[in-house]
Amino acid sequence: MREAPLIFIDLETTGTRATRDRITEIAALKVINGQPIDRWSCLINPGIKIPTHISQLTGIDDDMVTDAPCFDDIADSLHAWLGDQHQLVAHNARFDYSFLRNAFKHAGKDYKAPVICTLRLSRRLAPLERQHNLKALLKRHAITTPRMHRAGDDVNALWALWQIWQEHYSGEAWESALADEQRHRTLPAHLDSQQLEGLPESPGVYLFYGHNRLPLYVGKSVNLRRRVLSHFQRDHQDNKAMRLAQQIHHIEWEETAGDFGAQLREAQLVKSMMPIMNRQLRRQRKLTTWHWPVGADCPILMNGDTVNQPIQGALYGLFRSVRDAKDTLRAVAEAHKLCPQVLGITKGKGRCFARQLGKCGGACEGNETLAAHTQRAQHALAQLQVHAWPWPSRIIVQEKHAVGAKSAWHVVDHWCYLGCTDTLKKAQQFSKELPSQATPAFDIDSYRILNRFLRAPAQHGLVIKTC
């Protein structure tokens, strides 16, 4: 490893999004057999305005890069200079490497290189230290630098740090740290690789935490190990994956019997923990639904909690706002030439305006009976129908483990997920001890999961038992 060609590199950029922000400065030092042999240093015109806070941090402003080359102009020469046998050495290397790969991609070139991250390396060499950012490392090892956040100065500091490490640590410790870094080079810089040693290839949910155990993201998979590692293999082409990789400090996971339990647990954890990078399953506002009472000529808007209650008639759609509900009904009416006046979308008597435009079948003026109109309308809305709870009370759902281990027993009441146990007896006792009024508020995400799996339980390896 000591004799391998190395390139110490640092980039300054207009921001943190590797697929959208741009490089403003590149500096690199080529080292062969422990000796610096060449340097590369260049300001880059990013082609976009440099944000004020970035200029304040790096000292690079728009005026400084006005006459600088754009990356496409230096792509060929830089690509040749970097070569295909040299390893890149950078602090928080995923950041620099992602920007470099994307910049070359925009220039029509493919660039890949083995990478050594000195931030991860520092964590392995000094696991008891709390701070591993470059400023802290330079202070710890008494390395002085004229400026921080300027590429050339940071590269010089990084090379000085590397030399101190080589002198300070024994050959065996140094080689071991480098080898371990290479084995786990795709992992986030702040994540201890030992946390992944027990990650199973089985169904479950995983939780990513940031600094001070801030919940970042909750996910699920039928193969936890494969899914978790996949987050760290595409960060150079996905801004969300990059932000996640930059912030992850800790990982936890829970195994489940299968995909059914994993999906329900994911929805439950997202709503209770509110991770900052989960959006689709975050806590929802009050839902609304269209209720069509038996014998009525039109539906009426009701609170979505109606799904939890016995009710006569049909429910159509679950909407996050009254506006969404009305817009959907209006669109269905127009698509099927239903009368907006009869449906209660518009007010009035006699021939409606839609009829005058040829967009109504004529129920408003007697050309179509109300019974026929109702039948057509309910048929048009059928795809939105919310399924009524088909069981007389709570149910217990057995989910058999995908690899033959113990089953899981899920307790469900009126499309609300109550919890899970590892035996039928515990599930029955749990249901018995939980009062009926303890049923949580209706959750659209849990409803969709339950409805999808419980419509054909045998296909998903589920067995339903009534309480």
Short mmCIF file of C-alpha atoms in Angstrom, two decimals:
data_model
loop_
_atom_site.label_atom_id
_atom_site.label_comp_id
_atom_site.label_asym_id
_atom_site.label_seq_id
_atom_site.Cartn_x
_atom_site.Cartn_y
_atom_site.Cartn_z
CA MET A 1 0.00 0.00 0.00
CA ARG A 2 2.86 2.41 0.74
CA GLU A 3 4.32 1.94 -2.71
CA ALA A 4 1.05 2.20 -4.60
CA PRO A 5 0.71 5.41 -6.65
CA LEU A 6 -1.41 7.85 -4.64
CA ILE A 7 -3.13 11.10 -5.54
CA PHE A 8 -4.06 13.35 -2.63
CA ILE A 9 -6.98 15.45 -3.84
CA ASP A 10 -9.36 18.11 -2.61
CA LEU A 11 -12.22 19.94 -4.33
CA GLU A 12 -14.14 23.09 -3.54
CA THR A 13 -17.71 23.23 -4.84
CA THR A 14 -20.81 25.43 -5.06
CA GLY A 15 -22.74 23.15 -2.68
CA THR A 16 -23.20 19.60 -1.45
CA ARG A 17 -25.34 18.04 -4.23
CA ALA A 18 -22.97 16.12 -6.47
CA THR A 19 -25.45 15.82 -9.34
CA ARG A 20 -26.46 19.50 -9.39
CA ASP A 21 -23.72 21.62 -7.81
CA ARG A 22 -20.41 22.24 -9.53
CA ILE A 23 -16.66 22.23 -8.83
CA THR A 24 -14.94 25.61 -8.28
CA GLU A 25 -11.39 24.46 -7.48
CA ILE A 26 -9.28 21.32 -7.83
CA ALA A 27 -5.92 20.62 -6.22
CA ALA A 28 -4.05 17.33 -6.29
CA LEU A 29 -0.66 15.95 -5.31
CA LYS A 30 0.74 12.84 -7.02
CA VAL A 31 2.91 10.63 -4.79
CA ILE A 32 4.85 7.58 -5.99
CA ASN A 33 6.97 5.43 -3.67
CA GLY A 34 6.40 7.95 -0.90
CA GLN A 35 7.72 10.90 -2.92
CA PRO A 36 5.65 13.80 -4.36
CA ILE A 37 6.36 13.97 -8.07
CA ASP A 38 3.73 16.31 -9.51
CA ARG A 39 0.95 18.76 -8.63
CA TRP A 40 -2.29 19.88 -10.19
CA SER A 41 -4.05 23.07 -9.11
CA CYS A 42 -6.75 24.98 -10.93
CA LEU A 43 -9.73 27.25 -10.31
CA ILE A 44 -12.81 26.10 -12.24
CA ASN A 45 -15.60 28.25 -13.64
CA PRO A 46 -18.71 26.36 -12.46
CA GLY A 47 -21.01 28.06 -14.96
CA ILE A 48 -23.41 28.98 -12.16
CA LYS A 49 -23.42 31.60 -9.45
CA ILE A 50 -21.46 30.72 -6.31
CA PRO A 51 -23.75 31.12 -3.26
CA THR A 52 -22.70 33.81 -0.79
CA HIS A 53 -22.31 31.42 2.15
CA ILE A 54 -20.02 29.20 0.05
CA SER A 55 -17.88 32.19 -0.93
CA GLN A 56 -17.60 33.18 2.72
CA LEU A 57 -16.48 29.64 3.59
CA THR A 58 -13.93 29.09 0.79
CA GLY A 59 -12.96 32.65 -0.18
CA ILE A 60 -13.78 31.80 -3.82
CA ASP A 61 -16.27 34.20 -5.42
CA ASP A 62 -17.69 34.73 -8.90
CA ASP A 63 -15.03 37.28 -9.87
CA MET A 64 -12.21 34.84 -9.13
CA VAL A 65 -13.55 32.19 -11.51
CA THR A 66 -14.77 34.45 -14.34
CA ASP A 67 -11.70 33.82 -16.49
CA ALA A 68 -11.06 30.29 -15.20
CA PRO A 69 -11.63 27.29 -17.50
CA CYS A 70 -14.81 25.27 -17.15
CA PHE A 71 -14.41 21.61 -16.24
CA ASP A 72 -15.03 20.42 -19.80
CA ASP A 73 -12.00 22.43 -20.90
CA ILE A 74 -9.63 20.57 -18.57
CA ALA A 75 -11.41 17.19 -18.53
CA ASP A 76 -9.07 15.49 -21.04
CA SER A 77 -5.83 16.66 -19.46
CA LEU A 78 -7.03 16.00 -15.90
CA HIS A 79 -8.29 12.54 -16.85
CA ALA A 80 -4.90 11.68 -18.33
CA TRP A 81 -3.05 13.15 -15.33
CA LEU A 82 -5.11 11.14 -12.83
CA GLY A 83 -4.45 7.94 -14.76
CA ASP A 84 -6.13 4.62 -14.16
CA GLN A 85 -3.74 3.03 -11.68
CA HIS A 86 -3.62 5.71 -8.97
CA GLN A 87 -5.64 5.62 -5.78
CA LEU A 88 -7.36 8.82 -4.69
CA VAL A 89 -6.78 9.93 -1.12
CA ALA A 90 -9.23 12.51 0.25
CA HIS A 91 -10.87 13.55 3.47
CA ASN A 92 -14.50 12.46 3.40
CA ALA A 93 -13.60 10.96 0.05
CA ARG A 94 -17.15 10.08 -1.03
CA PHE A 95 -17.85 13.79 -1.40
CA ASP A 96 -14.87 14.59 -3.63
CA TYR A 97 -15.12 11.35 -5.61
CA SER A 98 -18.84 11.85 -6.31
CA PHE A 99 -18.27 15.37 -7.63
CA LEU A 100 -15.33 14.23 -9.72
CA ARG A 101 -17.25 11.31 -11.28
CA ASN A 102 -20.25 13.49 -12.10
CA ALA A 103 -18.09 16.26 -13.57
CA PHE A 104 -16.37 13.75 -15.86
CA LYS A 105 -19.74 12.26 -16.76
CA HIS A 106 -21.02 15.70 -17.84
CA ALA A 107 -17.88 16.04 -19.95
CA GLY A 108 -18.60 12.72 -21.66
CA LYS A 109 -15.97 10.70 -19.82
CA ASP A 110 -16.18 7.71 -17.52
CA TYR A 111 -13.94 7.93 -14.47
CA LYS A 112 -13.49 5.36 -11.73
CA ALA A 113 -10.72 4.98 -9.18
CA PRO A 114 -10.04 3.18 -5.91
CA VAL A 115 -10.49 5.60 -3.02
CA ILE A 116 -8.96 5.96 0.43
CA CYS A 117 -10.92 8.11 2.88
CA THR A 118 -8.71 9.70 5.55
CA LEU A 119 -11.76 10.47 7.69
CA ARG A 120 -12.63 6.76 7.91
CA LEU A 121 -8.94 5.93 8.30
CA SER A 122 -8.70 8.31 11.25
CA ARG A 123 -11.62 6.61 12.95
CA ARG A 124 -9.84 3.26 12.64
CA LEU A 125 -6.48 4.56 13.82
CA ALA A 126 -7.88 6.56 16.76
CA PRO A 127 -11.28 5.05 17.69
CA LEU A 128 -11.33 6.75 21.11
CA GLU A 129 -11.15 10.24 19.64
CA ARG A 130 -14.48 12.00 19.09
CA GLN A 131 -13.53 14.47 16.36
CA HIS A 132 -12.20 13.33 12.99
CA ASN A 133 -12.84 16.32 10.74
CA LEU A 134 -9.77 17.73 9.02
CA LYS A 135 -9.53 20.81 11.24
CA ALA A 136 -9.55 18.66 14.39
CA LEU A 137 -6.93 16.29 12.97
CA LEU A 138 -4.59 19.14 12.02
CA LYS A 139 -4.90 20.60 15.51
CA ARG A 140 -4.34 17.19 17.15
CA HIS A 141 -1.15 16.61 15.18
CA ALA A 142 0.10 20.22 15.30
CA ILE A 143 -0.08 20.71 11.54
CA THR A 144 -0.39 24.35 10.47
CA THR A 145 -2.06 25.50 7.27
CA PRO A 146 -2.51 29.04 5.84
CA ARG A 147 -6.19 28.55 5.01
CA MET A 148 -8.93 25.98 5.46
CA HIS A 149 -11.34 25.18 2.63
CA ARG A 150 -8.89 26.06 -0.12
CA ALA A 151 -8.03 23.01 -2.17
CA GLY A 152 -4.26 23.47 -2.41
CA ASP A 153 -3.77 24.12 1.30
CA ASP A 154 -6.03 21.21 2.29
CA VAL A 155 -4.11 18.82 0.03
CA ASN A 156 -0.78 19.90 1.58
CA ALA A 157 -2.25 19.39 5.05
CA LEU A 158 -3.57 15.97 4.08
CA TRP A 159 -0.15 14.87 2.81
CA ALA A 160 1.48 16.09 6.03
CA LEU A 161 -1.09 14.16 8.07
CA TRP A 162 -0.45 11.02 6.03
CA GLN A 163 3.29 11.22 6.69
CA ILE A 164 2.74 11.68 10.44
CA TRP A 165 0.45 8.65 10.54
CA GLN A 166 3.04 6.52 8.76
CA GLU A 167 5.69 7.50 11.31
CA HIS A 168 3.42 7.25 14.35
CA TYR A 169 1.81 3.87 13.77
CA SER A 170 3.63 0.58 13.50
CA GLY A 171 3.82 -1.08 10.12
CA GLU A 172 1.34 -3.76 11.12
CA ALA A 173 -1.22 -1.29 12.54
CA TRP A 174 -0.88 0.98 9.51
CA GLU A 175 -1.25 -1.84 6.98
CA SER A 176 -4.22 -3.26 8.91
CA ALA A 177 -6.00 0.09 8.96
CA LEU A 178 -5.41 0.58 5.22
CA ALA A 179 -6.61 -2.94 4.43
CA ASP A 180 -9.74 -2.45 6.54
CA GLU A 181 -10.39 0.86 4.80
CA GLN A 182 -10.19 -0.83 1.42
CA ARG A 183 -12.60 -3.59 2.45
CA HIS A 184 -15.20 -1.06 3.57
CA ARG A 185 -14.51 1.80 1.18
CA THR A 186 -18.17 2.07 0.14
CA LEU A 187 -19.37 2.78 3.68
CA PRO A 188 -20.22 6.29 4.95
CA ALA A 189 -17.31 8.09 6.56
CA HIS A 190 -18.91 8.41 10.00
CA LEU A 191 -20.18 4.83 10.18
CA ASP A 192 -18.22 2.18 12.07
CA SER A 193 -17.97 -0.88 9.81
CA GLN A 194 -18.42 -3.17 12.84
CA GLN A 195 -22.05 -2.06 13.04
CA LEU A 196 -22.77 -3.98 9.85
CA GLU A 197 -21.18 -7.28 10.87
CA GLY A 198 -24.43 -8.79 12.14
CA LEU A 199 -26.70 -7.35 9.45
CA PRO A 200 -28.80 -10.35 8.28
CA GLU A 201 -29.99 -11.31 4.82
CA SER A 202 -33.58 -11.59 6.04
CA PRO A 203 -36.74 -9.41 6.04
CA GLY A 204 -37.03 -6.47 8.38
CA VAL A 205 -36.74 -2.74 8.91
CA TYR A 206 -33.60 -0.63 9.29
CA LEU A 207 -33.06 2.73 10.94
CA PHE A 208 -30.38 5.27 10.02
CA TYR A 209 -29.36 7.80 12.69
CA GLY A 210 -27.26 10.95 12.43
CA HIS A 211 -25.28 12.86 15.01
CA ASN A 212 -26.75 12.59 18.54
CA ARG A 213 -29.06 9.79 17.35
CA LEU A 214 -31.16 12.08 15.17
CA PRO A 215 -33.51 9.79 13.17
CA LEU A 216 -32.61 10.21 9.49
CA TYR A 217 -34.38 7.44 7.64
CA VAL A 218 -36.44 4.28 8.15
CA GLY A 219 -36.65 1.65 5.43
CA LYS A 220 -37.72 -1.94 4.93
CA SER A 221 -36.60 -4.86 2.80
CA VAL A 222 -36.91 -8.59 2.35
CA ASN A 223 -33.10 -8.67 2.48
CA LEU A 224 -31.79 -6.20 5.04
CA ARG A 225 -28.11 -6.57 4.26
CA ARG A 226 -28.48 -6.12 0.52
CA ARG A 227 -30.82 -3.15 0.89
CA VAL A 228 -28.73 -1.28 3.47
CA LEU A 229 -25.52 -1.69 1.49
CA SER A 230 -27.28 -0.53 -1.69
CA HIS A 231 -27.76 2.91 -0.09
CA PHE A 232 -23.99 3.37 -0.12
CA GLN A 233 -23.32 2.27 -3.69
CA ARG A 234 -25.24 4.92 -5.65
CA ASP A 235 -24.62 8.11 -3.69
CA HIS A 236 -22.49 9.57 -6.51
CA GLN A 237 -25.60 9.67 -8.73
CA ASP A 238 -28.35 10.42 -6.22
CA ASN A 239 -28.51 13.55 -4.06
CA LYS A 240 -30.66 11.96 -1.36
CA ALA A 241 -28.30 9.00 -1.09
CA MET A 242 -25.36 11.40 -0.83
CA ARG A 243 -27.00 13.46 1.94
CA LEU A 244 -27.80 10.25 3.77
CA ALA A 245 -24.26 8.89 3.44
CA GLN A 246 -22.80 12.18 4.67
CA GLN A 247 -24.91 12.17 7.83
CA ILE A 248 -25.18 8.52 8.96
CA HIS A 249 -23.46 7.78 12.25
CA HIS A 250 -25.39 4.76 13.49
CA ILE A 251 -27.56 1.92 12.15
CA GLU A 252 -30.14 -0.26 13.88
CA TRP A 253 -32.42 -2.92 12.47
CA GLU A 254 -35.29 -5.22 13.43
CA GLU A 255 -35.91 -8.57 11.77
CA THR A 256 -39.47 -9.51 10.82
CA ALA A 257 -41.06 -12.76 9.71
CA GLY A 258 -41.63 -11.42 6.21
CA ASP A 259 -42.53 -8.52 3.96
CA PHE A 260 -45.97 -8.04 5.53
CA GLY A 261 -44.54 -7.33 8.97
CA ALA A 262 -41.71 -5.25 7.51
CA GLN A 263 -44.08 -2.92 5.67
CA LEU A 264 -46.36 -2.46 8.68
CA ARG A 265 -43.45 -1.85 11.04
CA GLU A 266 -41.89 0.66 8.64
CA ALA A 267 -45.12 2.69 8.47
CA GLN A 268 -45.42 2.53 12.27
CA LEU A 269 -41.84 3.66 12.92
CA VAL A 270 -41.93 6.50 10.40
CA LYS A 271 -45.01 8.01 12.03
CA SER A 272 -43.68 7.63 15.57
CA MET A 273 -40.07 8.76 14.92
CA MET A 274 -40.63 11.29 12.08
CA PRO A 275 -37.23 10.74 10.37
CA ILE A 276 -36.19 13.82 8.44
CA MET A 277 -35.65 11.98 5.13
CA ASN A 278 -38.89 9.97 5.07
CA ARG A 279 -41.67 11.91 3.43
CA GLN A 280 -44.21 9.55 1.90
CA LEU A 281 -45.07 7.81 5.16
CA ARG A 282 -44.84 10.84 7.46
CA ARG A 283 -47.72 11.70 9.76
CA GLN A 284 -50.80 12.73 7.82
CA ARG A 285 -53.50 15.30 8.37
CA LYS A 286 -57.18 14.40 8.72
CA LEU A 287 -58.41 12.41 5.75
CA THR A 288 -61.72 12.79 3.97
CA THR A 289 -63.81 10.28 2.03
CA TRP A 290 -66.95 10.27 -0.10
CA HIS A 291 -69.78 8.36 1.63
CA TRP A 292 -72.67 7.26 -0.56
CA PRO A 293 -75.59 6.37 1.77
CA VAL A 294 -77.96 3.62 0.75
CA GLY A 295 -80.82 5.11 -1.31
CA ALA A 296 -79.16 8.51 -1.76
CA ASP A 297 -78.71 10.22 -5.12
CA CYS A 298 -75.26 11.61 -4.36
CA PRO A 299 -72.30 11.10 -2.02
CA ILE A 300 -71.43 13.31 0.94
CA LEU A 301 -68.01 14.24 2.31
CA MET A 302 -67.10 12.64 5.62
CA ASN A 303 -64.10 12.35 7.91
CA GLY A 304 -61.75 9.53 6.96
CA ASP A 305 -62.11 8.04 10.44
CA THR A 306 -65.48 6.78 9.18
CA VAL A 307 -63.55 3.80 7.79
CA ASN A 308 -63.11 2.57 11.38
CA GLN A 309 -66.84 2.64 12.09
CA PRO A 310 -69.80 0.49 10.98
CA ILE A 311 -71.64 2.44 8.29
CA GLN A 312 -74.41 1.85 5.77
CA GLY A 313 -73.48 2.50 2.16
CA ALA A 314 -70.17 2.72 0.36
CA LEU A 315 -67.04 4.82 0.88
CA TYR A 316 -65.05 6.07 -2.08
CA GLY A 317 -61.47 7.31 -1.89
CA LEU A 318 -59.27 8.51 0.94
CA PHE A 319 -58.08 12.06 0.36
CA ARG A 320 -55.60 14.26 2.17
CA SER A 321 -57.77 17.36 1.70
CA VAL A 322 -61.33 18.40 0.87
CA ARG A 323 -60.01 19.99 -2.29
CA ASP A 324 -58.47 16.70 -3.47
CA ALA A 325 -61.76 14.93 -2.80
CA LYS A 326 -63.82 17.44 -4.78
CA ASP A 327 -61.32 17.58 -7.64
CA THR A 328 -61.41 13.80 -7.94
CA LEU A 329 -65.21 13.62 -7.99
CA ARG A 330 -65.32 16.44 -10.55
CA ALA A 331 -62.84 14.60 -12.79
CA VAL A 332 -64.84 11.35 -12.56
CA ALA A 333 -68.05 13.22 -13.39
CA GLU A 334 -66.52 14.80 -16.48
CA ALA A 335 -64.94 11.56 -17.70
CA HIS A 336 -68.25 9.64 -17.45
CA LYS A 337 -70.71 12.43 -18.36
CA LEU A 338 -72.24 12.40 -14.89
CA CYS A 339 -74.30 15.37 -13.79
CA PRO A 340 -72.28 17.64 -11.45
CA GLN A 341 -75.55 19.16 -10.22
CA VAL A 342 -77.05 15.82 -9.19
CA LEU A 343 -73.74 14.83 -7.58
CA GLY A 344 -73.78 18.04 -5.54
CA ILE A 345 -70.63 19.44 -7.13
CA THR A 346 -72.55 22.49 -8.41
CA LYS A 347 -75.78 24.08 -7.22
CA GLY A 348 -78.92 24.84 -9.21
CA LYS A 349 -82.12 23.37 -10.62
CA GLY A 350 -83.11 22.16 -14.02
CA ARG A 351 -80.66 21.84 -16.89
CA CYS A 352 -77.08 22.23 -15.68
CA PHE A 353 -74.30 24.09 -17.48
CA ALA A 354 -72.41 20.82 -18.19
CA ARG A 355 -75.52 19.57 -20.04
CA GLN A 356 -75.46 22.64 -22.25
CA LEU A 357 -71.84 21.82 -23.13
CA GLY A 358 -72.67 18.19 -23.88
CA LYS A 359 -70.72 16.95 -20.83
CA CYS A 360 -73.72 15.64 -18.84
CA GLY A 361 -75.97 12.67 -19.60
CA GLY A 362 -79.09 14.63 -18.69
CA ALA A 363 -80.05 13.41 -15.24
CA CYS A 364 -80.60 17.05 -14.25
CA GLU A 365 -83.47 17.46 -16.78
CA GLY A 366 -84.95 13.96 -16.66
CA ASN A 367 -83.27 12.48 -19.74
CA GLU A 368 -81.70 9.90 -17.40
CA THR A 369 -83.35 8.47 -14.31
CA LEU A 370 -81.73 9.15 -10.95
CA ALA A 371 -81.47 5.39 -10.38
CA ALA A 372 -79.58 4.92 -13.64
CA HIS A 373 -77.37 7.92 -12.89
CA THR A 374 -76.59 6.57 -9.41
CA GLN A 375 -75.70 3.18 -10.85
CA ARG A 376 -73.37 4.73 -13.44
CA ALA A 377 -71.75 6.99 -10.86
CA GLN A 378 -71.09 4.21 -8.38
CA HIS A 379 -69.70 2.03 -11.14
CA ALA A 380 -67.35 4.87 -12.17
CA LEU A 381 -66.22 5.29 -8.56
CA ALA A 382 -65.78 1.56 -7.94
CA GLN A 383 -62.02 1.70 -8.44
CA LEU A 384 -61.82 4.15 -5.52
CA GLN A 385 -64.05 2.15 -3.16
CA VAL A 386 -62.71 1.74 0.34
CA HIS A 387 -63.25 -1.83 1.45
CA ALA A 388 -65.33 -2.26 4.57
CA TRP A 389 -63.85 -4.24 7.43
CA PRO A 390 -65.07 -7.77 6.59
CA TRP A 391 -64.59 -9.34 10.00
CA PRO A 392 -66.88 -8.97 13.05
CA SER A 393 -64.05 -7.94 15.37
CA ARG A 394 -60.28 -7.86 15.66
CA ILE A 395 -58.23 -10.45 13.84
CA ILE A 396 -54.88 -12.11 14.41
CA VAL A 397 -52.75 -12.66 11.31
CA GLN A 398 -50.10 -15.35 11.33
CA GLU A 399 -47.10 -14.60 9.15
CA LYS A 400 -44.79 -17.53 8.58
CA HIS A 401 -41.10 -16.74 8.60
CA ALA A 402 -39.52 -16.71 5.16
CA VAL A 403 -36.65 -19.02 6.22
CA GLY A 404 -38.60 -21.38 8.44
CA ALA A 405 -38.00 -19.76 11.82
CA LYS A 406 -40.75 -18.73 14.22
CA SER A 407 -43.93 -17.14 12.92
CA ALA A 408 -45.10 -13.65 13.82
CA TRP A 409 -48.65 -12.94 15.00
CA HIS A 410 -50.07 -9.53 14.08
CA VAL A 411 -53.13 -8.01 15.78
CA VAL A 412 -55.32 -5.86 13.50
CA ASP A 413 -58.59 -4.04 14.21
CA HIS A 414 -60.69 -2.28 11.53
CA TRP A 415 -57.69 -1.65 9.24
CA CYS A 416 -55.59 -0.41 12.17
CA TYR A 417 -52.37 -2.23 13.04
CA LEU A 418 -52.08 -2.77 16.80
CA GLY A 419 -48.88 -4.74 17.17
CA CYS A 420 -47.05 -8.04 16.85
CA THR A 421 -46.07 -10.95 19.11
CA ASP A 422 -44.13 -14.17 18.59
CA THR A 423 -46.87 -16.63 19.64
CA LEU A 424 -50.62 -16.98 19.11
CA LYS A 425 -51.21 -17.15 22.85
CA LYS A 426 -49.43 -13.83 23.42
CA ALA A 427 -51.36 -12.24 20.56
CA GLN A 428 -54.68 -13.42 22.01
CA GLN A 429 -53.73 -12.11 25.45
CA PHE A 430 -52.52 -8.81 23.95
CA SER A 431 -55.82 -8.35 22.12
CA LYS A 432 -57.81 -9.23 25.21
CA GLU A 433 -55.97 -6.76 27.42
CA LEU A 434 -56.15 -3.92 24.88
CA PRO A 435 -59.48 -2.07 25.30
CA SER A 436 -61.53 -1.38 22.18
CA GLN A 437 -61.17 2.38 22.64
CA ALA A 438 -57.39 1.96 22.40
CA THR A 439 -57.60 1.40 18.63
CA PRO A 440 -55.39 4.07 17.01
CA ALA A 441 -56.66 6.60 14.49
CA PHE A 442 -57.10 5.34 10.96
CA ASP A 443 -53.87 5.43 8.95
CA ILE A 444 -54.07 5.41 5.17
CA ASP A 445 -50.66 3.79 4.70
CA SER A 446 -51.42 0.90 7.05
CA TYR A 447 -54.82 0.52 5.41
CA ARG A 448 -53.24 0.17 1.98
CA ILE A 449 -50.73 -2.40 3.22
CA LEU A 450 -53.37 -4.42 5.08
CA ASN A 451 -55.87 -4.25 2.25
CA ARG A 452 -53.27 -5.40 -0.27
CA PHE A 453 -52.11 -8.38 1.78
CA LEU A 454 -55.39 -9.46 3.39
CA ARG A 455 -57.41 -9.58 0.18
CA ALA A 456 -55.49 -12.75 -0.74
CA PRO A 457 -53.77 -13.86 2.48
CA ALA A 458 -52.77 -17.33 1.26
CA GLN A 459 -50.75 -15.84 -1.61
CA HIS A 460 -48.61 -14.01 0.94
CA GLY A 461 -48.27 -16.92 3.37
CA LEU A 462 -50.73 -15.43 5.87
CA VAL A 463 -53.36 -17.15 7.98
CA ILE A 464 -56.21 -15.13 9.54
CA LYS A 465 -57.83 -15.98 12.86
CA THR A 466 -60.68 -13.98 14.42
CA CYS A 467 -60.36 -12.99 18.06
#
